[in-house]
Short mmCIF file of C-alpha atoms in Angstrom, two decimals:
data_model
loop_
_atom_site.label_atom_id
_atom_site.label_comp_id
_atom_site.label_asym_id
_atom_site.label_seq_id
_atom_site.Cartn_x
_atom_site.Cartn_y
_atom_site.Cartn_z
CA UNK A 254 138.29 131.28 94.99
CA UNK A 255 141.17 131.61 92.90
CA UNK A 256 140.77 131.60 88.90
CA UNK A 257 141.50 127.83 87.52
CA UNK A 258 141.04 126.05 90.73
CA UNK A 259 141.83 122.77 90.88
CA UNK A 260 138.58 119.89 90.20
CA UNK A 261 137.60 117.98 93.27
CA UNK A 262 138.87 114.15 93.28
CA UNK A 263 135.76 112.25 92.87
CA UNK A 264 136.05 108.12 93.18
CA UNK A 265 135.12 105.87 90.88
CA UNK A 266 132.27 104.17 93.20
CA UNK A 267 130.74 107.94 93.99
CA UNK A 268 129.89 108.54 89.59
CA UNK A 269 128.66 104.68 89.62
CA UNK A 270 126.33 104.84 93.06
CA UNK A 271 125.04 109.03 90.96
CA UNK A 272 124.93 107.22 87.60
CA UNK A 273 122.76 104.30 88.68
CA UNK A 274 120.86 105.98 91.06
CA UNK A 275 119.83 107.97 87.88
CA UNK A 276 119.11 105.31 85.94
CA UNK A 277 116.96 103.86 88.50
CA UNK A 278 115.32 107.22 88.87
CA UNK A 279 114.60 107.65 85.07
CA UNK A 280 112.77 103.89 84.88
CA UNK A 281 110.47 105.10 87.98
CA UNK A 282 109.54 108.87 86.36
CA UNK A 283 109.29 106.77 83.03
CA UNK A 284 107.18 103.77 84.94
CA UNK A 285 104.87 106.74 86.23
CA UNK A 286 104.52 108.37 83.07
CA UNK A 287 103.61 105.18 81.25
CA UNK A 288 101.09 104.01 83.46
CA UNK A 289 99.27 107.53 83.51
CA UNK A 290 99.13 107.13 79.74
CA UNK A 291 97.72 103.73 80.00
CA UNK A 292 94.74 103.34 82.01
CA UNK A 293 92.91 106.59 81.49
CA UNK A 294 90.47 105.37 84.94
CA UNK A 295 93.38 106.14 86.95
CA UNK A 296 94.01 110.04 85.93
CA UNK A 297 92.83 111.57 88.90
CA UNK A 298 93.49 115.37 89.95
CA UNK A 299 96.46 113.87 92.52
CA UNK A 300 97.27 111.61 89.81
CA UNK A 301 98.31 114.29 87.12
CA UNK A 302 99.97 116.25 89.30
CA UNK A 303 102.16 113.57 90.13
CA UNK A 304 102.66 113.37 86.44
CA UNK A 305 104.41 116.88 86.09
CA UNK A 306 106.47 115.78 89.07
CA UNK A 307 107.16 112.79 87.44
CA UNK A 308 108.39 114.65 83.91
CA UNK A 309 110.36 116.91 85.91
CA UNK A 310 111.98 114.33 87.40
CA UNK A 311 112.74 112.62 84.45
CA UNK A 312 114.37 115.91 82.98
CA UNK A 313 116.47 116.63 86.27
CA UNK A 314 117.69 112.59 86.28
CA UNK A 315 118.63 112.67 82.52
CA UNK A 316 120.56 115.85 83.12
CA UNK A 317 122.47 114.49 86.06
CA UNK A 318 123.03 111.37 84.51
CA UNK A 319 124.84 113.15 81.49
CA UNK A 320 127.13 115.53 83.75
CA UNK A 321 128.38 113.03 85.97
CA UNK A 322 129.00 110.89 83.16
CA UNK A 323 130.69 113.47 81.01
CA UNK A 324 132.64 114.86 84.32
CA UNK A 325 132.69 118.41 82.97
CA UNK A 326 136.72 120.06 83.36
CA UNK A 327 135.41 123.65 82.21
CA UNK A 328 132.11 126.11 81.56
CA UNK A 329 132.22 124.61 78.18
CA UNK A 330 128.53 125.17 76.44
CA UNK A 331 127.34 121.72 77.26
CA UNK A 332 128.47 122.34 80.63
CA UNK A 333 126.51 125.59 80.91
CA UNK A 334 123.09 123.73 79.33
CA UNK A 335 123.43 120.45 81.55
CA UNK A 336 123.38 122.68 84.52
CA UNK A 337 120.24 125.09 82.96
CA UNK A 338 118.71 121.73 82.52
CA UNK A 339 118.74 120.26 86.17
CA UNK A 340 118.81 123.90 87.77
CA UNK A 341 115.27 124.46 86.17
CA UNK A 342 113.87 120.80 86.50
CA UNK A 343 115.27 119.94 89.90
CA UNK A 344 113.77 123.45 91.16
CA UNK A 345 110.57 122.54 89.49
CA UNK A 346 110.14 118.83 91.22
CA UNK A 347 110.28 120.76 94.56
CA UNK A 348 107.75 123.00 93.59
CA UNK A 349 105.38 120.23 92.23
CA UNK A 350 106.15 118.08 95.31
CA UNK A 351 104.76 121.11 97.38
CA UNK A 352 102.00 121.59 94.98
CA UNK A 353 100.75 118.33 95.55
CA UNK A 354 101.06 118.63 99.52
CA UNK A 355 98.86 121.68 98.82
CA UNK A 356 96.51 119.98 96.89
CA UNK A 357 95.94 117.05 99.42
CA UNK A 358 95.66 119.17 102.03
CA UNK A 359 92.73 121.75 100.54
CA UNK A 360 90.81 118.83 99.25
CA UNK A 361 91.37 116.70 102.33
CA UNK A 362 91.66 118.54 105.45
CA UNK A 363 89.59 121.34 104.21
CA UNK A 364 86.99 119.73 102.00
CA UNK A 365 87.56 122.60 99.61
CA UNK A 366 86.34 122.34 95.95
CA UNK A 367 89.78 122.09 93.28
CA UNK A 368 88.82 123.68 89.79
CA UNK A 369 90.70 123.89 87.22
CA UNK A 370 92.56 127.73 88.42
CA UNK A 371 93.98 125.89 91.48
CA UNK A 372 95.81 123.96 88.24
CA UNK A 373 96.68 126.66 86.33
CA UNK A 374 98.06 128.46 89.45
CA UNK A 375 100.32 125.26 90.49
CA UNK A 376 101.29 125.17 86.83
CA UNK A 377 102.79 128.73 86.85
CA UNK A 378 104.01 128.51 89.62
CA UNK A 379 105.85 125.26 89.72
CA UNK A 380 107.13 125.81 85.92
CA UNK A 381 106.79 129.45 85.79
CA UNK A 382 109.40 130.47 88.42
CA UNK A 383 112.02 127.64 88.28
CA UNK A 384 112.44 129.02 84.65
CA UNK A 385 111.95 132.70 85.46
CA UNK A 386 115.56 132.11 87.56
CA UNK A 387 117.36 129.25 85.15
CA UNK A 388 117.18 131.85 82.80
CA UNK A 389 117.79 134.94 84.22
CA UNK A 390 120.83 132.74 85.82
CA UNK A 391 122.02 131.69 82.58
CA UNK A 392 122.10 135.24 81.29
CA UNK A 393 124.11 136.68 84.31
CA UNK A 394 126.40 134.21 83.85
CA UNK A 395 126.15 132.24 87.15
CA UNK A 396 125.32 128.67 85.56
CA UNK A 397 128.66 126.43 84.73
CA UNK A 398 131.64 124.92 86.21
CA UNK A 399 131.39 124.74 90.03
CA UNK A 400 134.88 121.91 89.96
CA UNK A 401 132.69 119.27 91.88
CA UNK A 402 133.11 120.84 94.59
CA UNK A 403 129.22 120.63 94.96
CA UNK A 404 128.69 117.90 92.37
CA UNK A 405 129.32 114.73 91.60
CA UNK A 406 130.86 116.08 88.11
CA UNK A 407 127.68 117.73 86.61
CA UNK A 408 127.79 121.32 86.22
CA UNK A 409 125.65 123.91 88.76
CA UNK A 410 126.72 127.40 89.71
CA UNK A 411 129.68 129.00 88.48
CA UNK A 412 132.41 127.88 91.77
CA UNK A 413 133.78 131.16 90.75
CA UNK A 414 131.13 133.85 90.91
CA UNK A 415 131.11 136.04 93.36
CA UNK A 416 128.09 135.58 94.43
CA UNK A 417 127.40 131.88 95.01
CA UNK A 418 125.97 131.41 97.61
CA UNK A 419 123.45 133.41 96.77
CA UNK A 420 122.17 131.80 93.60
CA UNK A 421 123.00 128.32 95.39
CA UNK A 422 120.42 129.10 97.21
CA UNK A 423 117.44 130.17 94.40
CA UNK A 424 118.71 127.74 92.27
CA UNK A 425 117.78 125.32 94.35
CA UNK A 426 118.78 124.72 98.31
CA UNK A 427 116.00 127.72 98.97
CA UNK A 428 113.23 125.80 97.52
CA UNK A 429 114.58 122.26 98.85
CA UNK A 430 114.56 123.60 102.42
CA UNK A 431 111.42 125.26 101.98
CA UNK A 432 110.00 121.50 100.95
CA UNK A 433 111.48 119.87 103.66
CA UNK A 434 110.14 122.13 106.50
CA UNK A 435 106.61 122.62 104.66
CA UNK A 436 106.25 118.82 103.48
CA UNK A 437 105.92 117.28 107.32
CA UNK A 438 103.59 119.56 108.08
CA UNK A 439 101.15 119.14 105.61
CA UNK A 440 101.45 115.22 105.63
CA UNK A 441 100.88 115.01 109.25
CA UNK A 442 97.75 117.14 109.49
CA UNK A 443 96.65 114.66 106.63
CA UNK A 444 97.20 112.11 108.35
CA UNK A 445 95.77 113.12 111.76
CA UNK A 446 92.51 114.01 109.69
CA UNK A 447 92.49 110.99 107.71
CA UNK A 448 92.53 108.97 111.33
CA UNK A 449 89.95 110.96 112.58
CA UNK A 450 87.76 110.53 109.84
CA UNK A 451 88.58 107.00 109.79
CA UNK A 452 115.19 110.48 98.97
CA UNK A 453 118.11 112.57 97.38
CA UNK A 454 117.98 114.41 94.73
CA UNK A 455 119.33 111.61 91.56
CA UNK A 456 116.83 108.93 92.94
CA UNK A 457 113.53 111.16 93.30
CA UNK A 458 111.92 109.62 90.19
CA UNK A 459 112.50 106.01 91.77
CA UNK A 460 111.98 107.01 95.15
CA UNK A 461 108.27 108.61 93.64
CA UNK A 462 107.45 105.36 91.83
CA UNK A 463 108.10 102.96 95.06
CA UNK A 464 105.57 105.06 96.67
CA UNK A 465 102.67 105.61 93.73
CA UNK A 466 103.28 102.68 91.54
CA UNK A 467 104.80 99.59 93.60
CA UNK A 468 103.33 100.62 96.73
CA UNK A 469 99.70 101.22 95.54
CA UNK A 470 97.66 98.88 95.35
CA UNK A 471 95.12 99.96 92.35
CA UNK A 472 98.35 100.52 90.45
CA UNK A 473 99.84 97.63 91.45
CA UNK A 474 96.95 95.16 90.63
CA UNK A 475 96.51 96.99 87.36
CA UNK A 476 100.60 96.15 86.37
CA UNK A 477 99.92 92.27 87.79
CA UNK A 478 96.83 91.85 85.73
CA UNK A 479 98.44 92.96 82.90
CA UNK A 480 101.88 90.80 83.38
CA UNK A 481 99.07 87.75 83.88
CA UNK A 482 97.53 88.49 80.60
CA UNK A 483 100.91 88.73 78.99
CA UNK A 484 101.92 85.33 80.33
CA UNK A 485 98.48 83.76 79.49
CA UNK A 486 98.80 84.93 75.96
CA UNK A 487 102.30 83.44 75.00
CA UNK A 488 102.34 79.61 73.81
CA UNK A 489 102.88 77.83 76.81
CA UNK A 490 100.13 79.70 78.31
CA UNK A 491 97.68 78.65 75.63
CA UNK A 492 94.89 77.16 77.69
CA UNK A 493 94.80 79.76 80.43
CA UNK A 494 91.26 81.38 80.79
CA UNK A 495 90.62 84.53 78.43
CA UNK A 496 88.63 85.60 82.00
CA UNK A 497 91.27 85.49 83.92
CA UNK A 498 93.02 88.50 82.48
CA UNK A 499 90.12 90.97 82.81
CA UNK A 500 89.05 89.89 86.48
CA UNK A 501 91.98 91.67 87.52
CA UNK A 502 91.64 95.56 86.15
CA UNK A 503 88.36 95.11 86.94
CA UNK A 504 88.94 94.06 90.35
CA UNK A 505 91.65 96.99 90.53
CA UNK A 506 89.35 99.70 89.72
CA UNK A 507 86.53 99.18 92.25
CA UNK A 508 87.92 101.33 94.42
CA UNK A 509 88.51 104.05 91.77
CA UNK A 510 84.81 105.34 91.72
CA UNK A 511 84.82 107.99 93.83
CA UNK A 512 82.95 110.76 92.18
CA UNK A 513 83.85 113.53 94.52
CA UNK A 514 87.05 115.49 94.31
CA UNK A 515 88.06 114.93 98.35
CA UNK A 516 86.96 111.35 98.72
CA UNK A 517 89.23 110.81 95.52
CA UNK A 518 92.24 112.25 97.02
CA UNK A 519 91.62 110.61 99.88
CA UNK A 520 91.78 107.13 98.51
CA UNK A 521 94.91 108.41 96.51
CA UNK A 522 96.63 109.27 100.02
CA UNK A 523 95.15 106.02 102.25
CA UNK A 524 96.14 103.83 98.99
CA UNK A 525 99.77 104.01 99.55
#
């Protein structure tokens, strides 16, 4: 491609459907992340690893929300850290997506014991190498203006280097194929076991909180109960019951006592 070529038109309505879409993304990582830090019963093994898909998420919709906003004309510096930013973050929420495919399926299907090394591995893995190539792209060089021609106006991989295809691929269509051909899989032979025994990239955060906050029910309960209690304590609400508010986490954690390590990520899966 020739030197200076020319940016790709991009329409209004395509940065306000990327910008919102982030937005909405960044409330559901941040929704995760808050309840996770709020009721201690519900930090399960499945449950913190959704937190570190969760902060990655957050990263990678924050950087994508600042490119296509700013609408980069040139591998300025900002440029060239926006796209280190979302290259290493968005590479990092596929590998954490797969990590916790991995981890459902050892502790469901297999009925395998999870210490704490099956952690540590998923934690250098899943951070380890999405930053092993952001920087070893940023120091070739390969990491800036790409003329939207792959964007929506955030910066990615150099349009112009010679070899981008290549690092298109590590930086992150590799691992996001990978995920999509390895994710069915593992979900379906959960799922087949379980019955025996008995989105894009800008909205992942949101699309992760639909499923693990608003779609389960412990969670769920727990955010109700606590809107209730809210309510109950303003003015108006004077005379409500003090009871009434702590029926409802109570209520919401009954079926969070699972002591062993499968049956918990079991209920984690079934829940949603």
């Amino acid at each position: 491609m020739p030197h200076g070529a020319l940016q790709t038109e991009l329409y209004p309505f395509e940065r306000v459907v990327v910008l919102v879409s982030c937005a909405l993304s960044f409330l559901g990582s941040s929704l995760l992340v808050g309840t996770h830090a709020l009721w201690p019963e519900l930090r399960t093994r499945p449950r913190q690893l959704l937190l570190y898909l969760s902060l990655a998420d957050l990263l990678s919709a924050a950087s994508y929300f600042y490119g296509a906003l700013k609408d980069f004309g040139s591998s300025t510096w900002d440029c060239v850290a926006q796209g280190a930013v979302s290259t290493f973050s968005n590479t990092s929420s596929f590998f954490w997506t797969m990590a916790i495919a991995l981890y459902l399926y050892i502790s469901i299907v297999q009925g395998s014991p999870s210490g704490s090394s099956l952690l540590c591995f998923f934690h250098v893995v899943s951070w380890g190498v999405p930053l092993g190539i952001t920087v070893l792209a940023v120091i070739l060089k390969k990491i800036g203006y790409d003329a939207s021609d792959v964007s929506v106006g955030w910066c990615w991989v150099d349009i112009e280097a010679e070899d981008r295809i290549l690092w298109m691929l590590l930086a992150g269509k590799l691992w996001e194929i990978l995920a999509y051909v390895t994710l069915p899989v593992f979900y379906i032979l959960i799922k087949k076991h379980i019955n025996r025994a008995g989105i894009g990239n800008t909205f992942q955060g949101g699309a992760n909180c639909i499923m693990f906050v608003l779609c389960t029910r412990v969670v769920r309960n727990k955010l109700l109960s606590s809107l209730c209690c809210w309510r109950s304590s303003s003015p108006e609400h004077s005379l409500a019951s003090p009871e009434s508010c702590s029926q409802g986490p109570d209520l919401a954690t009954k079926d969070w006592g699972d002591t062993r390590e499968g049956d918990r990520a079991r209920a984690e899966f079934s829940s949603t």
